[in-house]
Amino acid sequence: MKNKSSFLPQEGEAHPSRCPDNSAFKQQKLPAWKPQLTIATVLSSFFLTGSFCLSVGVSLILSANSIREIQIDYSDKCSDCSKLREDSSNWNKECHCSVNFMLKEDILGDVFMYYGLQNFYQNHRRYVISRSDAQLLGRNVNIQKSYCAPFTTYRNGTPMAPCGAIANSMFNDTIDLFYNLNSSVIQVPLLKTGNSWWTDKNLKFRNPKSHNLSSAFAGTARPPYWQKAVYLLDEEDERNNGYVNDDLIIWMRVSAFATFRNLYRRVRRIRQFADGLPAGNYTFHISYNFPVTKFKGRKQVILSTVVWSGGNNPFLGIAYVFSGTAATLTGFVITAIHLKLRKKKTHFRK
């Protein structure tokens, strides 16, 4: 061990300086803009910010209120099917129910159909990560090394496609809309594709490369709660099958809240529905497959229009109004304090 004196500077040795170098950067001599915070600039900043936020907030709220929307809760109206679905042994039995409703006024423009779920928590950490992004890109990967467990393989070793808890719990009710015109019943044409984000459809989801989908998914099996294989999700459109199915893509984008809605279909604007949905009597025909009573959930079908600011969500407008109000009130408080202090200075000078 060295002597302590060996660590001390010896006579004749120069002490190392801890001062920064004498440069413009380290001595903070570079030219810089230094704002002068006067009362005029501070108050104008608060009032301008408040005016901007209030105007944007009011515009967002007014646009959200102009949206036409109708919500139909079918949890209780399909109670018989709900009881059937609670028994897992009935997974292969079909159950259908109908819900009638009336539109008092026309819903003009593009009409979107959503399904809504209540009390379904998708934000659990284990649930959110229970997927394989590499598998959804069509790559041949070992899903045993992913976070899909326990929904990775069956007991015989057959891998699940797609794997994970998110895909396994995919919403699978089938909803059709019918328009009752006098004595005739007209099925409302609905679009199944073009509902997902472009980035998801073209970048995050791909099918395995093969001459057909059935051979591409050979050696795999559907998730336990599914009724169809992944390459049979849309039997009417081959391009909407496999991992690029719009319903699957939309479901895989999990929600941050327990109550949420996902886009299901869009009304195709042709024939009687060229301008939207006319007023009259309608019927939802529902193939009930998704059980919700075990987690005390509810299911809804939502018909809604959209505006330039998006769907029926007033939160952003309320947030802008709150922020603008706070900034404006802060400006008035600062003004009152300034005037009070200025009166005191004038009094002392006299």
mmCIF file of C-alpha atoms in Angstrom:
data_model
loop_
_atom_site.group_PDB
_atom_site.id
_atom_site.type_symbol
_atom_site.label_atom_id
_atom_site.label_comp_id
_atom_site.label_asym_id
_atom_site.label_seq_id
_atom_site.Cartn_x
_atom_site.Cartn_y
_atom_site.Cartn_z
ATOM 1 C CA MET A 1 0.000 0.000 0.000
ATOM 2 C CA LYS A 2 1.328 3.430 -0.953
ATOM 3 C CA ASN A 3 2.142 6.023 1.624
ATOM 4 C CA LYS A 4 -0.457 8.805 1.928
ATOM 5 C CA SER A 5 2.260 11.363 1.288
ATOM 6 C CA SER A 6 2.713 10.002 -2.221
ATOM 7 C CA PHE A 7 -0.772 11.299 -3.147
ATOM 8 C CA LEU A 8 0.008 14.859 -2.035
ATOM 9 C CA PRO A 9 1.618 17.335 -4.448
ATOM 10 C CA GLN A 10 5.374 17.560 -3.856
ATOM 11 C CA GLU A 11 7.315 20.753 -3.641
ATOM 12 C CA GLY A 12 7.934 22.321 -7.023
ATOM 13 C CA GLU A 13 4.930 20.603 -8.639
ATOM 14 C CA ALA A 14 2.175 22.826 -10.117
ATOM 15 C CA HIS A 15 -1.303 22.465 -8.656
ATOM 16 C CA PRO A 16 -3.899 21.453 -11.316
ATOM 17 C CA SER A 17 -6.333 24.298 -11.895
ATOM 18 C CA ARG A 18 -10.058 23.599 -11.656
ATOM 19 C CA CYS A 19 -11.050 26.814 -13.384
ATOM 20 C CA PRO A 20 -12.814 26.501 -16.766
ATOM 21 C CA ASP A 21 -10.837 27.393 -19.860
ATOM 22 C CA ASN A 22 -10.808 31.040 -20.796
ATOM 23 C CA SER A 23 -12.968 30.526 -23.869
ATOM 24 C CA ALA A 24 -16.121 32.315 -24.971
ATOM 25 C CA PHE A 25 -18.158 29.136 -24.641
ATOM 26 C CA LYS A 26 -17.006 28.055 -21.168
ATOM 27 C CA GLN A 27 -16.999 31.603 -19.831
ATOM 28 C CA GLN A 28 -20.513 32.143 -21.236
ATOM 29 C CA LYS A 29 -19.512 35.100 -23.385
ATOM 30 C CA LEU A 30 -21.259 33.954 -26.543
ATOM 31 C CA PRO A 31 -23.924 36.295 -27.911
ATOM 32 C CA ALA A 32 -27.400 35.257 -26.784
ATOM 33 C CA TRP A 33 -30.914 36.612 -26.843
ATOM 34 C CA LYS A 34 -32.035 37.707 -23.414
ATOM 35 C CA PRO A 35 -35.725 38.523 -23.278
ATOM 36 C CA GLN A 36 -36.728 41.546 -21.244
ATOM 37 C CA LEU A 37 -39.675 40.447 -19.121
ATOM 38 C CA THR A 38 -41.652 43.622 -18.802
ATOM 39 C CA ILE A 39 -45.225 43.792 -17.589
ATOM 40 C CA ALA A 40 -46.449 44.467 -21.132
ATOM 41 C CA THR A 41 -44.770 41.383 -22.647
ATOM 42 C CA VAL A 42 -45.854 39.081 -19.792
ATOM 43 C CA LEU A 43 -49.489 40.181 -19.862
ATOM 44 C CA SER A 44 -49.712 40.070 -23.644
ATOM 45 C CA SER A 45 -48.299 36.516 -23.618
ATOM 46 C CA PHE A 46 -50.915 35.314 -21.109
ATOM 47 C CA PHE A 47 -53.838 37.036 -22.839
ATOM 48 C CA LEU A 48 -52.801 35.932 -26.333
ATOM 49 C CA THR A 49 -52.336 32.332 -25.160
ATOM 50 C CA GLY A 50 -55.684 32.417 -23.379
ATOM 51 C CA SER A 51 -57.483 33.831 -26.419
ATOM 52 C CA PHE A 52 -55.933 31.248 -28.732
ATOM 53 C CA CYS A 53 -56.790 28.295 -26.473
ATOM 54 C CA LEU A 54 -60.337 29.533 -25.868
ATOM 55 C CA SER A 55 -61.026 30.010 -29.569
ATOM 56 C CA VAL A 56 -59.659 26.578 -30.469
ATOM 57 C CA GLY A 57 -61.503 24.934 -27.571
ATOM 58 C CA VAL A 58 -64.854 26.492 -28.468
ATOM 59 C CA SER A 59 -64.384 25.470 -32.111
ATOM 60 C CA LEU A 60 -63.620 21.871 -31.111
ATOM 61 C CA ILE A 61 -66.620 21.673 -28.780
ATOM 62 C CA LEU A 62 -68.994 23.130 -31.382
ATOM 63 C CA SER A 63 -67.742 20.710 -34.032
ATOM 64 C CA ALA A 64 -68.096 17.752 -31.626
ATOM 65 C CA ASN A 65 -71.672 18.799 -30.796
ATOM 66 C CA SER A 66 -72.552 18.863 -34.490
ATOM 67 C CA ILE A 67 -71.878 15.124 -34.778
ATOM 68 C CA ARG A 68 -74.935 12.917 -35.230
ATOM 69 C CA GLU A 69 -74.657 9.763 -33.148
ATOM 70 C CA ILE A 70 -76.909 6.953 -31.935
ATOM 71 C CA GLN A 71 -75.886 4.262 -29.428
ATOM 72 C CA ILE A 72 -77.635 0.902 -29.060
ATOM 73 C CA ASP A 73 -76.787 -1.238 -26.013
ATOM 74 C CA TYR A 74 -77.563 -4.868 -26.845
ATOM 75 C CA SER A 75 -76.148 -6.559 -23.731
ATOM 76 C CA ASP A 76 -79.593 -7.153 -22.166
ATOM 77 C CA LYS A 77 -81.526 -7.488 -25.423
ATOM 78 C CA CYS A 78 -79.373 -10.495 -26.325
ATOM 79 C CA SER A 79 -79.468 -12.039 -22.846
ATOM 80 C CA ASP A 80 -80.301 -15.544 -24.105
ATOM 81 C CA CYS A 81 -77.216 -15.580 -26.306
ATOM 82 C CA SER A 82 -75.170 -14.137 -23.452
ATOM 83 C CA LYS A 83 -76.124 -17.052 -21.179
ATOM 84 C CA LEU A 84 -75.257 -19.512 -23.937
ATOM 85 C CA ARG A 85 -71.813 -17.981 -24.450
ATOM 86 C CA GLU A 86 -70.927 -18.146 -20.747
ATOM 87 C CA ASP A 87 -70.559 -21.915 -21.088
ATOM 88 C CA SER A 88 -67.313 -22.467 -22.996
ATOM 89 C CA SER A 89 -68.528 -25.856 -24.228
ATOM 90 C CA ASN A 90 -71.026 -24.033 -26.470
ATOM 91 C CA TRP A 91 -68.327 -22.265 -28.458
ATOM 92 C CA ASN A 92 -69.392 -23.948 -31.725
ATOM 93 C CA LYS A 93 -73.120 -23.203 -31.328
ATOM 94 C CA GLU A 94 -74.490 -20.218 -33.198
ATOM 95 C CA CYS A 95 -76.746 -17.677 -31.535
ATOM 96 C CA HIS A 96 -78.473 -14.729 -33.182
ATOM 97 C CA CYS A 97 -80.499 -11.813 -31.885
ATOM 98 C CA SER A 98 -82.104 -8.696 -33.344
ATOM 99 C CA VAL A 99 -82.384 -5.135 -32.066
ATOM 100 C CA ASN A 100 -84.875 -2.684 -33.570
ATOM 101 C CA PHE A 101 -84.474 1.092 -33.461
ATOM 102 C CA MET A 102 -85.719 4.171 -35.278
ATOM 103 C CA LEU A 103 -83.963 7.174 -36.766
ATOM 104 C CA LYS A 104 -86.151 10.247 -36.398
ATOM 105 C CA GLU A 105 -83.963 12.324 -38.723
ATOM 106 C CA ASP A 106 -81.637 11.617 -41.614
ATOM 107 C CA ILE A 107 -77.969 11.072 -40.818
ATOM 108 C CA LEU A 108 -76.275 12.767 -43.739
ATOM 109 C CA GLY A 109 -72.707 12.269 -44.883
ATOM 110 C CA ASP A 110 -70.321 9.422 -44.134
ATOM 111 C CA VAL A 111 -71.720 7.143 -41.431
ATOM 112 C CA PHE A 112 -69.392 4.976 -39.348
ATOM 113 C CA MET A 113 -70.363 1.920 -37.328
ATOM 114 C CA TYR A 114 -68.462 1.206 -34.104
ATOM 115 C CA TYR A 115 -68.669 -1.511 -31.487
ATOM 116 C CA GLY A 116 -68.258 -0.325 -27.916
ATOM 117 C CA LEU A 117 -67.077 -2.266 -24.868
ATOM 118 C CA GLN A 118 -67.363 -1.257 -21.227
ATOM 119 C CA ASN A 119 -65.290 -2.548 -18.295
ATOM 120 C CA PHE A 120 -62.855 -4.376 -20.608
ATOM 121 C CA TYR A 121 -59.341 -3.522 -19.400
ATOM 122 C CA GLN A 122 -56.848 -3.729 -22.237
ATOM 123 C CA ASN A 123 -54.225 -1.668 -20.391
ATOM 124 C CA HIS A 124 -52.942 -4.470 -18.140
ATOM 125 C CA ARG A 125 -49.178 -4.799 -18.569
ATOM 126 C CA ARG A 126 -49.190 -8.546 -19.239
ATOM 127 C CA TYR A 127 -52.041 -8.158 -21.708
ATOM 128 C CA VAL A 128 -50.445 -5.276 -23.640
ATOM 129 C CA ILE A 129 -47.198 -7.149 -24.298
ATOM 130 C CA SER A 130 -48.874 -10.493 -25.062
ATOM 131 C CA ARG A 131 -48.212 -10.435 -28.809
ATOM 132 C CA SER A 132 -45.469 -11.154 -31.325
ATOM 133 C CA ASP A 133 -44.858 -8.249 -33.687
ATOM 134 C CA ALA A 134 -42.400 -10.336 -35.679
ATOM 135 C CA GLN A 135 -45.062 -13.009 -36.259
ATOM 136 C CA LEU A 136 -47.595 -10.355 -37.330
ATOM 137 C CA LEU A 137 -45.056 -9.190 -39.925
ATOM 138 C CA GLY A 138 -45.224 -12.645 -41.506
ATOM 139 C CA ARG A 139 -41.815 -13.796 -40.326
ATOM 140 C CA ASN A 140 -41.031 -17.374 -39.372
ATOM 141 C CA VAL A 141 -40.141 -16.890 -35.705
ATOM 142 C CA ASN A 142 -40.073 -19.014 -32.584
ATOM 143 C CA ILE A 143 -43.034 -17.671 -30.619
ATOM 144 C CA GLN A 144 -41.913 -19.606 -27.557
ATOM 145 C CA LYS A 145 -39.381 -16.823 -27.017
ATOM 146 C CA SER A 146 -42.042 -14.097 -27.272
ATOM 147 C CA TYR A 147 -44.370 -12.707 -24.602
ATOM 148 C CA CYS A 148 -47.374 -14.624 -25.989
ATOM 149 C CA ALA A 149 -47.470 -17.213 -23.183
ATOM 150 C CA PRO A 150 -49.690 -18.990 -22.339
ATOM 151 C CA PHE A 151 -51.245 -18.514 -25.811
ATOM 152 C CA THR A 152 -48.275 -19.784 -27.796
ATOM 153 C CA THR A 153 -48.766 -23.468 -28.647
ATOM 154 C CA TYR A 154 -51.231 -26.252 -27.980
ATOM 155 C CA ARG A 155 -50.286 -29.347 -25.991
ATOM 156 C CA ASN A 156 -49.361 -31.197 -29.167
ATOM 157 C CA GLY A 157 -46.883 -28.431 -30.033
ATOM 158 C CA THR A 158 -48.923 -26.747 -32.782
ATOM 159 C CA PRO A 159 -48.204 -22.986 -32.713
ATOM 160 C CA MET A 160 -51.063 -20.493 -32.566
ATOM 161 C CA ALA A 161 -51.462 -17.948 -35.333
ATOM 162 C CA PRO A 162 -51.693 -15.239 -34.201
ATOM 163 C CA CYS A 163 -50.375 -15.842 -30.704
ATOM 164 C CA GLY A 164 -50.957 -13.868 -27.527
ATOM 165 C CA ALA A 165 -53.793 -12.778 -25.266
ATOM 166 C CA ILE A 166 -54.724 -9.734 -27.376
ATOM 167 C CA ALA A 167 -55.417 -11.758 -30.512
ATOM 168 C CA ASN A 168 -57.113 -14.540 -28.542
ATOM 169 C CA SER A 169 -59.647 -12.103 -27.039
ATOM 170 C CA MET A 170 -60.511 -10.452 -30.365
ATOM 171 C CA PHE A 171 -64.054 -9.092 -30.666
ATOM 172 C CA ASN A 172 -65.917 -11.492 -32.954
ATOM 173 C CA ASP A 173 -69.594 -10.499 -32.960
ATOM 174 C CA THR A 174 -71.003 -10.157 -36.466
ATOM 175 C CA ILE A 175 -73.296 -7.144 -36.902
ATOM 176 C CA ASP A 176 -75.485 -6.471 -39.949
ATOM 177 C CA LEU A 177 -77.760 -3.474 -40.458
ATOM 178 C CA PHE A 178 -81.145 -3.631 -42.219
ATOM 179 C CA TYR A 179 -83.421 -0.806 -43.337
ATOM 180 C CA ASN A 180 -87.163 -1.489 -43.044
ATOM 181 C CA LEU A 181 -88.789 0.403 -45.915
ATOM 182 C CA ASN A 182 -92.574 -0.122 -45.964
ATOM 183 C CA SER A 183 -92.995 -3.880 -46.347
ATOM 184 C CA SER A 184 -89.492 -4.568 -47.695
ATOM 185 C CA VAL A 185 -86.253 -5.116 -45.801
ATOM 186 C CA ILE A 186 -83.067 -3.715 -47.365
ATOM 187 C CA GLN A 187 -79.627 -4.652 -46.106
ATOM 188 C CA VAL A 188 -77.460 -1.598 -45.625
ATOM 189 C CA PRO A 189 -74.189 -2.085 -47.573
ATOM 190 C CA LEU A 190 -71.196 -1.908 -45.239
ATOM 191 C CA LEU A 191 -67.501 -1.614 -46.052
ATOM 192 C CA LYS A 192 -65.165 -4.040 -44.284
ATOM 193 C CA THR A 193 -61.880 -2.638 -45.576
ATOM 194 C CA GLY A 194 -60.235 0.755 -45.443
ATOM 195 C CA ASN A 195 -61.054 1.136 -41.750
ATOM 196 C CA SER A 196 -57.578 0.635 -40.253
ATOM 197 C CA TRP A 197 -54.632 3.022 -40.170
ATOM 198 C CA TRP A 198 -52.511 3.109 -43.314
ATOM 199 C CA THR A 199 -49.311 2.605 -41.313
ATOM 200 C CA ASP A 200 -50.739 -0.491 -39.631
ATOM 201 C CA LYS A 201 -52.078 -2.008 -42.836
ATOM 202 C CA ASN A 202 -48.915 -1.443 -44.870
ATOM 203 C CA LEU A 203 -46.061 -1.457 -42.368
ATOM 204 C CA LYS A 204 -46.890 -3.342 -39.159
ATOM 205 C CA PHE A 205 -48.892 -6.294 -40.485
ATOM 206 C CA ARG A 206 -47.926 -8.672 -43.302
ATOM 207 C CA ASN A 207 -48.930 -12.189 -44.301
ATOM 208 C CA PRO A 208 -46.319 -14.942 -44.705
ATOM 209 C CA LYS A 209 -45.128 -15.253 -48.280
ATOM 210 C CA SER A 210 -46.698 -18.188 -50.100
ATOM 211 C CA HIS A 211 -48.737 -18.933 -53.215
ATOM 212 C CA ASN A 212 -51.921 -19.031 -51.087
ATOM 213 C CA LEU A 213 -52.867 -18.247 -47.501
ATOM 214 C CA SER A 214 -53.885 -21.745 -46.488
ATOM 215 C CA SER A 215 -50.412 -23.053 -47.287
ATOM 216 C CA ALA A 216 -48.817 -19.975 -45.695
ATOM 217 C CA PHE A 217 -50.444 -20.850 -42.377
ATOM 218 C CA ALA A 218 -49.965 -24.611 -42.711
ATOM 219 C CA GLY A 219 -48.799 -26.169 -39.451
ATOM 220 C CA THR A 220 -50.499 -23.509 -37.306
ATOM 221 C CA ALA A 221 -53.857 -23.394 -35.530
ATOM 222 C CA ARG A 222 -56.347 -20.693 -34.576
ATOM 223 C CA PRO A 223 -56.291 -19.234 -31.046
ATOM 224 C CA PRO A 224 -58.492 -21.128 -28.537
ATOM 225 C CA TYR A 225 -61.346 -18.588 -28.464
ATOM 226 C CA TRP A 226 -61.543 -18.169 -32.229
ATOM 227 C CA GLN A 227 -64.136 -19.922 -34.386
ATOM 228 C CA LYS A 228 -62.213 -19.546 -37.659
ATOM 229 C CA ALA A 229 -58.618 -19.827 -38.755
ATOM 230 C CA VAL A 230 -56.792 -16.571 -39.399
ATOM 231 C CA TYR A 231 -56.826 -17.103 -43.179
ATOM 232 C CA LEU A 232 -60.653 -17.464 -43.145
ATOM 233 C CA LEU A 233 -61.566 -14.265 -41.300
ATOM 234 C CA ASP A 234 -63.148 -12.771 -44.423
ATOM 235 C CA GLU A 235 -64.434 -15.442 -46.778
ATOM 236 C CA GLU A 236 -65.764 -12.825 -49.224
ATOM 237 C CA ASP A 237 -62.497 -10.927 -49.797
ATOM 238 C CA GLU A 238 -59.209 -12.826 -49.974
ATOM 239 C CA ARG A 239 -57.224 -9.576 -49.628
ATOM 240 C CA ASN A 240 -58.797 -9.008 -46.206
ATOM 241 C CA ASN A 241 -57.563 -12.250 -44.678
ATOM 242 C CA GLY A 242 -54.712 -13.340 -42.481
ATOM 243 C CA TYR A 243 -52.750 -10.812 -40.483
ATOM 244 C CA VAL A 244 -53.882 -7.956 -42.765
ATOM 245 C CA ASN A 245 -57.550 -8.359 -41.830
ATOM 246 C CA ASP A 246 -58.898 -4.947 -40.829
ATOM 247 C CA ASP A 247 -60.866 -6.223 -37.818
ATOM 248 C CA LEU A 248 -57.741 -7.930 -36.440
ATOM 249 C CA ILE A 249 -55.538 -4.874 -37.063
ATOM 250 C CA ILE A 250 -57.977 -2.536 -35.308
ATOM 251 C CA TRP A 251 -58.336 -4.872 -32.327
ATOM 252 C CA MET A 252 -54.565 -5.233 -31.916
ATOM 253 C CA ARG A 253 -54.292 -1.474 -31.243
ATOM 254 C CA VAL A 254 -55.221 -1.685 -27.565
ATOM 255 C CA SER A 255 -57.110 1.023 -25.698
ATOM 256 C CA ALA A 256 -55.828 2.933 -22.678
ATOM 257 C CA PHE A 257 -59.246 3.000 -20.990
ATOM 258 C CA ALA A 258 -61.688 0.344 -19.826
ATOM 259 C CA THR A 259 -64.521 1.861 -21.891
ATOM 260 C CA PHE A 260 -63.678 2.240 -25.564
ATOM 261 C CA ARG A 261 -65.015 1.926 -29.078
ATOM 262 C CA ASN A 262 -63.430 0.523 -32.229
ATOM 263 C CA LEU A 263 -64.376 1.186 -35.819
ATOM 264 C CA TYR A 264 -66.233 -1.809 -37.232
ATOM 265 C CA ARG A 265 -67.755 -0.813 -40.578
ATOM 266 C CA ARG A 266 -68.538 2.163 -42.828
ATOM 267 C CA VAL A 267 -71.811 2.656 -44.663
ATOM 268 C CA ARG A 268 -71.300 2.370 -48.391
ATOM 269 C CA ARG A 269 -72.960 5.369 -50.010
ATOM 270 C CA ILE A 270 -74.922 3.811 -52.862
ATOM 271 C CA ARG A 271 -78.593 3.573 -53.887
ATOM 272 C CA GLN A 272 -80.903 4.671 -51.028
ATOM 273 C CA PHE A 273 -77.865 5.408 -48.862
ATOM 274 C CA ALA A 274 -76.007 7.706 -51.267
ATOM 275 C CA ASP A 275 -76.519 10.663 -48.903
ATOM 276 C CA GLY A 276 -76.220 8.682 -45.660
ATOM 277 C CA LEU A 277 -78.850 6.899 -43.592
ATOM 278 C CA PRO A 278 -82.421 8.078 -44.220
ATOM 279 C CA ALA A 279 -84.884 8.383 -41.355
ATOM 280 C CA GLY A 280 -86.944 5.297 -40.627
ATOM 281 C CA ASN A 281 -86.940 1.942 -38.884
ATOM 282 C CA TYR A 282 -83.783 -0.151 -38.737
ATOM 283 C CA THR A 283 -82.748 -3.505 -37.327
ATOM 284 C CA PHE A 284 -79.396 -4.816 -36.155
ATOM 285 C CA HIS A 285 -78.945 -8.545 -36.783
ATOM 286 C CA ILE A 286 -76.225 -9.751 -34.429
ATOM 287 C CA SER A 287 -74.392 -13.045 -34.376
ATOM 288 C CA TYR A 288 -73.505 -13.124 -30.677
ATOM 289 C CA ASN A 289 -70.068 -14.644 -29.978
ATOM 290 C CA PHE A 290 -68.255 -12.331 -27.542
ATOM 291 C CA PRO A 291 -69.149 -12.969 -23.845
ATOM 292 C CA VAL A 292 -69.003 -10.026 -21.425
ATOM 293 C CA THR A 293 -70.962 -10.995 -18.290
ATOM 294 C CA LYS A 294 -68.002 -12.618 -16.523
ATOM 295 C CA PHE A 295 -66.190 -9.287 -16.301
ATOM 296 C CA LYS A 296 -69.466 -7.313 -15.869
ATOM 297 C CA GLY A 297 -69.088 -5.672 -19.234
ATOM 298 C CA ARG A 298 -71.513 -4.115 -21.684
ATOM 299 C CA LYS A 299 -71.647 -4.067 -25.486
ATOM 300 C CA GLN A 300 -72.901 -1.359 -27.784
ATOM 301 C CA VAL A 301 -73.325 -0.626 -31.463
ATOM 302 C CA ILE A 302 -72.712 3.017 -32.363
ATOM 303 C CA LEU A 303 -73.645 4.824 -35.559
ATOM 304 C CA SER A 304 -71.878 8.147 -35.865
ATOM 305 C CA THR A 305 -70.660 10.789 -38.274
ATOM 306 C CA VAL A 306 -67.298 12.565 -38.112
ATOM 307 C CA VAL A 307 -66.169 16.159 -38.549
ATOM 308 C CA TRP A 308 -62.861 17.878 -39.309
ATOM 309 C CA SER A 309 -61.745 17.400 -35.681
ATOM 310 C CA GLY A 310 -62.530 13.682 -35.618
ATOM 311 C CA GLY A 311 -65.208 11.704 -33.817
ATOM 312 C CA ASN A 312 -67.463 12.447 -30.873
ATOM 313 C CA ASN A 313 -64.840 13.212 -28.240
ATOM 314 C CA PRO A 314 -65.159 16.614 -26.496
ATOM 315 C CA PHE A 315 -62.143 16.048 -24.208
ATOM 316 C CA LEU A 316 -59.654 17.978 -26.357
ATOM 317 C CA GLY A 317 -62.004 20.954 -26.653
ATOM 318 C CA ILE A 318 -62.632 20.993 -22.896
ATOM 319 C CA ALA A 319 -58.879 20.819 -22.254
ATOM 320 C CA TYR A 320 -58.270 23.818 -24.524
ATOM 321 C CA VAL A 321 -61.059 25.805 -22.849
ATOM 322 C CA PHE A 322 -59.686 24.973 -19.402
ATOM 323 C CA SER A 323 -56.149 25.974 -20.391
ATOM 324 C CA GLY A 324 -57.342 29.202 -22.033
ATOM 325 C CA THR A 325 -59.448 30.122 -19.009
ATOM 326 C CA ALA A 326 -56.522 29.478 -16.666
ATOM 327 C CA ALA A 327 -54.168 31.624 -18.772
ATOM 328 C CA THR A 328 -56.685 34.470 -19.010
ATOM 329 C CA LEU A 329 -57.417 34.445 -15.276
ATOM 330 C CA THR A 330 -53.686 34.408 -14.536
ATOM 331 C CA GLY A 331 -53.298 37.474 -16.752
ATOM 332 C CA PHE A 332 -56.034 39.332 -14.841
ATOM 333 C CA VAL A 333 -54.480 38.373 -11.477
ATOM 334 C CA ILE A 334 -51.064 39.649 -12.587
ATOM 335 C CA THR A 335 -52.715 42.867 -13.838
ATOM 336 C CA ALA A 336 -54.436 43.422 -10.472
ATOM 337 C CA ILE A 337 -51.190 42.812 -8.557
ATOM 338 C CA HIS A 338 -49.286 45.185 -10.839
ATOM 339 C CA LEU A 339 -51.847 47.967 -10.447
ATOM 340 C CA LYS A 340 -51.900 47.530 -6.682
ATOM 341 C CA LEU A 341 -48.102 47.705 -6.411
ATOM 342 C CA ARG A 342 -47.949 50.704 -8.733
ATOM 343 C CA LYS A 343 -50.426 52.605 -6.516
ATOM 344 C CA LYS A 344 -48.257 51.905 -3.462
ATOM 345 C CA LYS A 345 -45.127 53.213 -5.237
ATOM 346 C CA THR A 346 -46.984 56.380 -6.298
ATOM 347 C CA HIS A 347 -48.163 56.897 -2.693
ATOM 348 C CA PHE A 348 -44.632 56.558 -1.243
ATOM 349 C CA ARG A 349 -43.189 58.991 -3.813
ATOM 350 C CA LYS A 350 -45.665 61.650 -2.755
#
